[in-house]
Amino acid sequence: MNRRLGRRGLLLSAAASCVAAPTPARSEGAAPMTHVVLLGDSVFDNAPYVPAGQEVIAHLRRRLPPEWRATLLARDGAVLAGLRDQVRQFPRDGTHLFVSAGGNDALGWTGVFGDSATTVAGALMRLACLRREFEERYRAMLDEVLRLGRPTAICTIYDVRFPDPAYRETAVTALALLNDIITREAGRRGLPLLDLRVLFDEDADFANPIEPSAQGGDKLARAILRVMEGHDFTTQRACIFAGPERS
């Protein structure tokens, strides 16, 4: 139906187009295009550790509806500061962001496990300093990512699977301090949170102590799809997604 807009209608329409958040172009009556973009490290970019076609992005593309797209910008080995370059590569038609980062920053601090401390309080203060540094890095990364103005979900750092039980327990305990920051940021900023500590609940989810296997990658792809289908990003309300799918 054709209607002429009055002068006031034209002015209001022009003003709205100036302030509205960028959205992908679509034809009249068509559903908006959905383009999922993955930022971060080898949690998403696990191709070197699994057979061809079994990496996270491949699983995700197979599971997404045919009209959806997925782009991998995450890079194996990336640290929090490195996501700045990934943000610069963000596609103009990207609609949703998933971020899994911080594990490599934590890995760089594992040397402190061998440091000596005369008291438990002294050891905790050393960890507190690392926690504070991680918090600064993680917040700066999220600030950078959220400037894109796209619906965003973030992931915790999963519990590593080091073969030595004592070393594994030490690492998992230290990671809990860092995951506390990630969880708090999800709540503070109203972001959905994928808790990979719960999702990756089997040794078979890992290709090695710190990388997702083909099985883990498929679990992660299914979890991303659950967030996309089950979370209303317009509410800006934090929500935790964790655990396997239920029949």
Short mmCIF file of C-alpha atoms in Angstrom, two decimals:
data_model
loop_
_atom_site.label_atom_id
_atom_site.label_comp_id
_atom_site.label_asym_id
_atom_site.label_seq_id
_atom_site.Cartn_x
_atom_site.Cartn_y
_atom_site.Cartn_z
CA MET A 1 0.00 0.00 0.00
CA ASN A 2 1.46 3.38 -1.01
CA ARG A 3 1.05 6.36 1.29
CA ARG A 4 2.51 9.80 1.16
CA LEU A 5 4.45 10.82 4.25
CA GLY A 6 3.92 14.31 5.54
CA ARG A 7 6.86 16.62 6.26
CA ARG A 8 6.81 15.66 9.94
CA GLY A 9 6.79 11.96 9.04
CA LEU A 10 9.75 12.38 6.73
CA LEU A 11 11.74 14.26 9.37
CA LEU A 12 11.00 11.62 12.02
CA SER A 13 11.92 8.83 9.64
CA ALA A 14 15.23 10.50 8.76
CA ALA A 15 16.05 11.13 12.42
CA ALA A 16 15.35 7.51 13.32
CA SER A 17 17.65 6.27 10.58
CA CYS A 18 20.48 8.41 12.00
CA VAL A 19 20.29 7.07 15.55
CA ALA A 20 19.27 3.46 14.99
CA ALA A 21 21.87 0.73 15.58
CA PRO A 22 23.29 -0.67 12.33
CA THR A 23 21.33 -3.64 11.03
CA PRO A 24 21.96 -5.89 8.05
CA ALA A 25 20.14 -4.91 4.88
CA ARG A 26 17.15 -7.04 3.96
CA SER A 27 14.42 -7.01 1.40
CA GLU A 28 10.88 -6.01 2.38
CA GLY A 29 9.16 -8.84 4.22
CA ALA A 30 12.30 -10.98 4.51
CA ALA A 31 13.68 -12.17 7.84
CA PRO A 32 16.85 -10.36 8.96
CA MET A 33 20.06 -12.17 8.10
CA THR A 34 21.84 -13.77 11.07
CA HIS A 35 25.64 -13.80 11.01
CA VAL A 36 27.42 -15.27 14.06
CA VAL A 37 31.04 -14.20 14.61
CA LEU A 38 33.47 -16.03 16.94
CA LEU A 39 36.24 -14.05 18.64
CA GLY A 40 38.95 -15.33 20.96
CA ASP A 41 41.48 -18.13 21.00
CA SER A 42 41.83 -21.87 20.29
CA VAL A 43 38.65 -22.70 22.18
CA PHE A 44 37.01 -21.65 18.91
CA ASP A 45 40.05 -21.96 16.60
CA ASN A 46 40.84 -25.62 17.37
CA ALA A 47 41.47 -26.80 13.78
CA PRO A 48 45.15 -27.74 14.46
CA TYR A 49 44.06 -30.25 17.11
CA VAL A 50 41.23 -32.16 15.43
CA PRO A 51 40.62 -33.94 12.10
CA ALA A 52 39.63 -31.74 9.16
CA GLY A 53 35.96 -30.86 9.27
CA GLN A 54 35.69 -31.49 13.03
CA GLU A 55 36.67 -28.03 14.25
CA VAL A 56 34.22 -25.79 16.14
CA ILE A 57 33.39 -23.55 13.17
CA ALA A 58 32.68 -26.56 10.93
CA HIS A 59 30.33 -28.08 13.51
CA LEU A 60 28.62 -24.72 13.93
CA ARG A 61 28.10 -24.16 10.22
CA ARG A 62 26.56 -27.62 9.86
CA ARG A 63 24.13 -26.99 12.70
CA LEU A 64 23.04 -23.45 11.86
CA PRO A 65 19.90 -22.92 9.80
CA PRO A 66 20.70 -22.72 6.05
CA GLU A 67 20.12 -18.96 5.87
CA TRP A 68 22.51 -18.20 8.75
CA ARG A 69 26.24 -17.57 8.45
CA ALA A 70 29.20 -18.08 10.81
CA THR A 71 32.64 -16.44 10.68
CA LEU A 72 35.73 -17.43 12.67
CA LEU A 73 37.97 -14.53 13.71
CA ALA A 74 39.34 -16.28 16.82
CA ARG A 75 43.00 -17.27 16.57
CA ASP A 76 44.90 -20.06 18.28
CA GLY A 77 47.24 -18.53 20.87
CA ALA A 78 45.46 -15.17 21.12
CA VAL A 79 45.60 -13.32 24.43
CA LEU A 80 43.09 -10.74 25.64
CA ALA A 81 44.99 -7.78 24.18
CA GLY A 82 45.05 -9.55 20.80
CA LEU A 83 41.28 -9.33 20.41
CA ARG A 84 41.70 -5.70 19.38
CA ASP A 85 42.90 -6.88 15.97
CA GLN A 86 40.02 -9.33 15.71
CA VAL A 87 37.53 -6.57 16.47
CA ARG A 88 39.00 -4.52 13.62
CA GLN A 89 38.25 -7.41 11.24
CA PHE A 90 34.61 -7.70 12.33
CA PRO A 91 32.40 -8.03 9.22
CA ARG A 92 29.98 -5.19 8.58
CA ASP A 93 27.08 -7.62 8.30
CA GLY A 94 27.93 -9.50 11.52
CA THR A 95 24.91 -9.63 13.82
CA HIS A 96 26.00 -11.62 16.91
CA LEU A 97 29.27 -12.12 18.77
CA PHE A 98 30.60 -14.97 20.88
CA VAL A 99 33.82 -14.40 22.82
CA SER A 100 36.00 -17.05 24.44
CA ALA A 101 39.24 -15.52 25.69
CA GLY A 102 41.55 -15.31 28.68
CA GLY A 103 42.82 -18.88 28.82
CA ASN A 104 46.18 -18.01 27.25
CA ASP A 105 46.68 -15.12 29.67
CA ALA A 106 46.07 -17.60 32.48
CA LEU A 107 48.42 -20.12 30.89
CA GLY A 108 51.18 -17.55 30.90
CA TRP A 109 50.95 -17.32 34.68
CA THR A 110 51.27 -21.02 35.49
CA GLY A 111 54.92 -20.45 36.44
CA VAL A 112 53.77 -18.91 39.72
CA PHE A 113 52.68 -22.37 40.87
CA GLY A 114 56.33 -23.05 41.62
CA ASP A 115 56.84 -19.83 43.62
CA SER A 116 57.43 -20.21 47.31
CA ALA A 117 55.32 -18.57 50.01
CA THR A 118 55.81 -18.63 53.75
CA THR A 119 52.08 -18.33 54.55
CA VAL A 120 48.78 -19.12 52.87
CA ALA A 121 47.96 -15.41 53.07
CA GLY A 122 51.13 -14.64 51.13
CA ALA A 123 50.20 -17.13 48.41
CA LEU A 124 46.68 -15.72 48.19
CA MET A 125 48.04 -12.17 47.87
CA ARG A 126 50.19 -13.29 44.94
CA LEU A 127 47.10 -14.75 43.26
CA ALA A 128 45.14 -11.61 44.09
CA CYS A 129 47.66 -9.52 42.15
CA LEU A 130 47.25 -11.78 39.11
CA ARG A 131 43.48 -11.63 39.49
CA ARG A 132 43.54 -7.85 39.50
CA GLU A 133 45.72 -7.77 36.38
CA PHE A 134 43.41 -10.22 34.61
CA GLU A 135 40.41 -8.11 35.57
CA GLU A 136 41.95 -5.02 33.98
CA ARG A 137 42.78 -6.92 30.79
CA TYR A 138 39.39 -8.61 30.56
CA ARG A 139 37.42 -5.42 31.12
CA ALA A 140 39.48 -3.60 28.51
CA MET A 141 38.84 -6.41 26.02
CA LEU A 142 35.08 -6.36 26.68
CA ASP A 143 34.96 -2.58 26.33
CA GLU A 144 36.56 -2.96 22.90
CA VAL A 145 34.20 -5.74 21.82
CA LEU A 146 31.01 -4.06 23.06
CA ARG A 147 31.80 -0.88 21.14
CA LEU A 148 30.74 -2.85 18.07
CA GLY A 149 27.19 -2.58 19.37
CA ARG A 150 26.24 -6.17 18.53
CA PRO A 151 24.49 -8.74 20.76
CA THR A 152 27.34 -10.49 22.58
CA ALA A 153 27.79 -13.65 24.63
CA ILE A 154 30.92 -14.59 26.58
CA CYS A 155 32.42 -17.87 27.81
CA THR A 156 34.16 -18.92 30.99
CA ILE A 157 37.55 -20.65 30.85
CA TYR A 158 37.03 -24.41 31.11
CA ASP A 159 38.81 -26.58 33.69
CA VAL A 160 42.03 -27.84 32.15
CA ARG A 161 42.88 -31.54 31.99
CA PHE A 162 46.55 -31.68 33.00
CA PRO A 163 47.54 -35.33 33.55
CA ASP A 164 49.13 -34.76 36.95
CA PRO A 165 46.23 -34.67 39.46
CA ALA A 166 47.87 -32.24 41.87
CA TYR A 167 48.90 -29.83 39.11
CA ARG A 168 45.43 -30.05 37.59
CA GLU A 169 43.79 -29.27 40.93
CA THR A 170 46.09 -26.30 41.46
CA ALA A 171 45.31 -24.92 38.00
CA VAL A 172 41.56 -25.38 38.37
CA THR A 173 41.63 -23.61 41.74
CA ALA A 174 43.53 -20.66 40.27
CA LEU A 175 41.21 -20.51 37.24
CA ALA A 176 38.23 -20.18 39.58
CA LEU A 177 39.55 -16.74 40.58
CA LEU A 178 39.65 -15.65 36.94
CA ASN A 179 36.30 -17.18 36.08
CA ASP A 180 34.80 -15.20 38.94
CA ILE A 181 35.76 -12.05 37.01
CA ILE A 182 34.19 -13.32 33.79
CA THR A 183 30.98 -14.25 35.60
CA ARG A 184 30.81 -10.87 37.33
CA GLU A 185 31.32 -9.05 34.03
CA ALA A 186 28.49 -11.03 32.47
CA GLY A 187 26.21 -9.95 35.31
CA ARG A 188 27.41 -6.36 35.37
CA ARG A 189 26.97 -5.89 31.63
CA GLY A 190 23.87 -8.03 31.15
CA LEU A 191 25.48 -10.64 28.87
CA PRO A 192 24.60 -14.31 28.37
CA LEU A 193 27.33 -16.57 29.71
CA LEU A 194 28.36 -19.97 28.35
CA ASP A 195 29.90 -21.85 31.29
CA LEU A 196 32.42 -24.13 29.60
CA ARG A 197 33.42 -25.64 32.96
CA VAL A 198 30.05 -27.38 33.03
CA LEU A 199 29.73 -27.97 29.29
CA PHE A 200 33.12 -29.71 28.98
CA ASP A 201 32.49 -32.40 31.56
CA GLU A 202 34.34 -35.37 30.03
CA ASP A 203 37.98 -36.05 29.24
CA ALA A 204 36.83 -36.90 25.70
CA ASP A 205 35.86 -33.23 25.26
CA PHE A 206 39.59 -32.42 25.10
CA ALA A 207 42.08 -33.13 22.31
CA ASN A 208 44.88 -32.43 24.81
CA PRO A 209 44.92 -30.87 28.29
CA ILE A 210 43.91 -27.41 27.02
CA GLU A 211 42.22 -27.73 23.59
CA PRO A 212 38.71 -28.87 22.59
CA SER A 213 38.39 -32.19 20.80
CA ALA A 214 35.99 -32.95 17.95
CA GLN A 215 33.44 -34.01 20.57
CA GLY A 216 34.02 -30.87 22.63
CA GLY A 217 33.77 -28.71 19.52
CA ASP A 218 30.41 -30.19 18.62
CA LYS A 219 29.17 -29.62 22.17
CA LEU A 220 30.27 -26.01 21.92
CA ALA A 221 28.58 -25.53 18.54
CA ARG A 222 25.31 -26.90 19.94
CA ALA A 223 25.60 -24.62 22.97
CA ILE A 224 26.12 -21.56 20.75
CA LEU A 225 23.01 -22.47 18.81
CA ARG A 226 21.05 -22.86 22.08
CA VAL A 227 22.05 -19.35 23.08
CA MET A 228 21.07 -17.96 19.68
CA GLU A 229 17.68 -19.66 19.77
CA GLY A 230 16.91 -19.36 23.46
CA HIS A 231 18.21 -15.98 24.63
CA ASP A 232 16.48 -12.65 24.11
CA PHE A 233 19.42 -10.30 23.67
CA THR A 234 17.13 -7.25 23.77
CA THR A 235 16.54 -7.73 27.50
CA GLN A 236 20.22 -7.05 28.30
CA ARG A 237 19.85 -9.58 31.10
CA ALA A 238 22.59 -11.96 32.14
CA CYS A 239 21.76 -15.63 31.76
CA ILE A 240 23.93 -18.73 32.24
CA PHE A 241 23.92 -21.49 29.62
CA ALA A 242 25.63 -24.65 30.78
CA GLY A 243 25.53 -28.39 30.56
CA PRO A 244 24.50 -30.81 27.83
CA GLU A 245 21.24 -30.70 25.92
CA ARG A 246 18.36 -32.43 27.64
CA SER A 247 16.07 -34.78 25.75
#
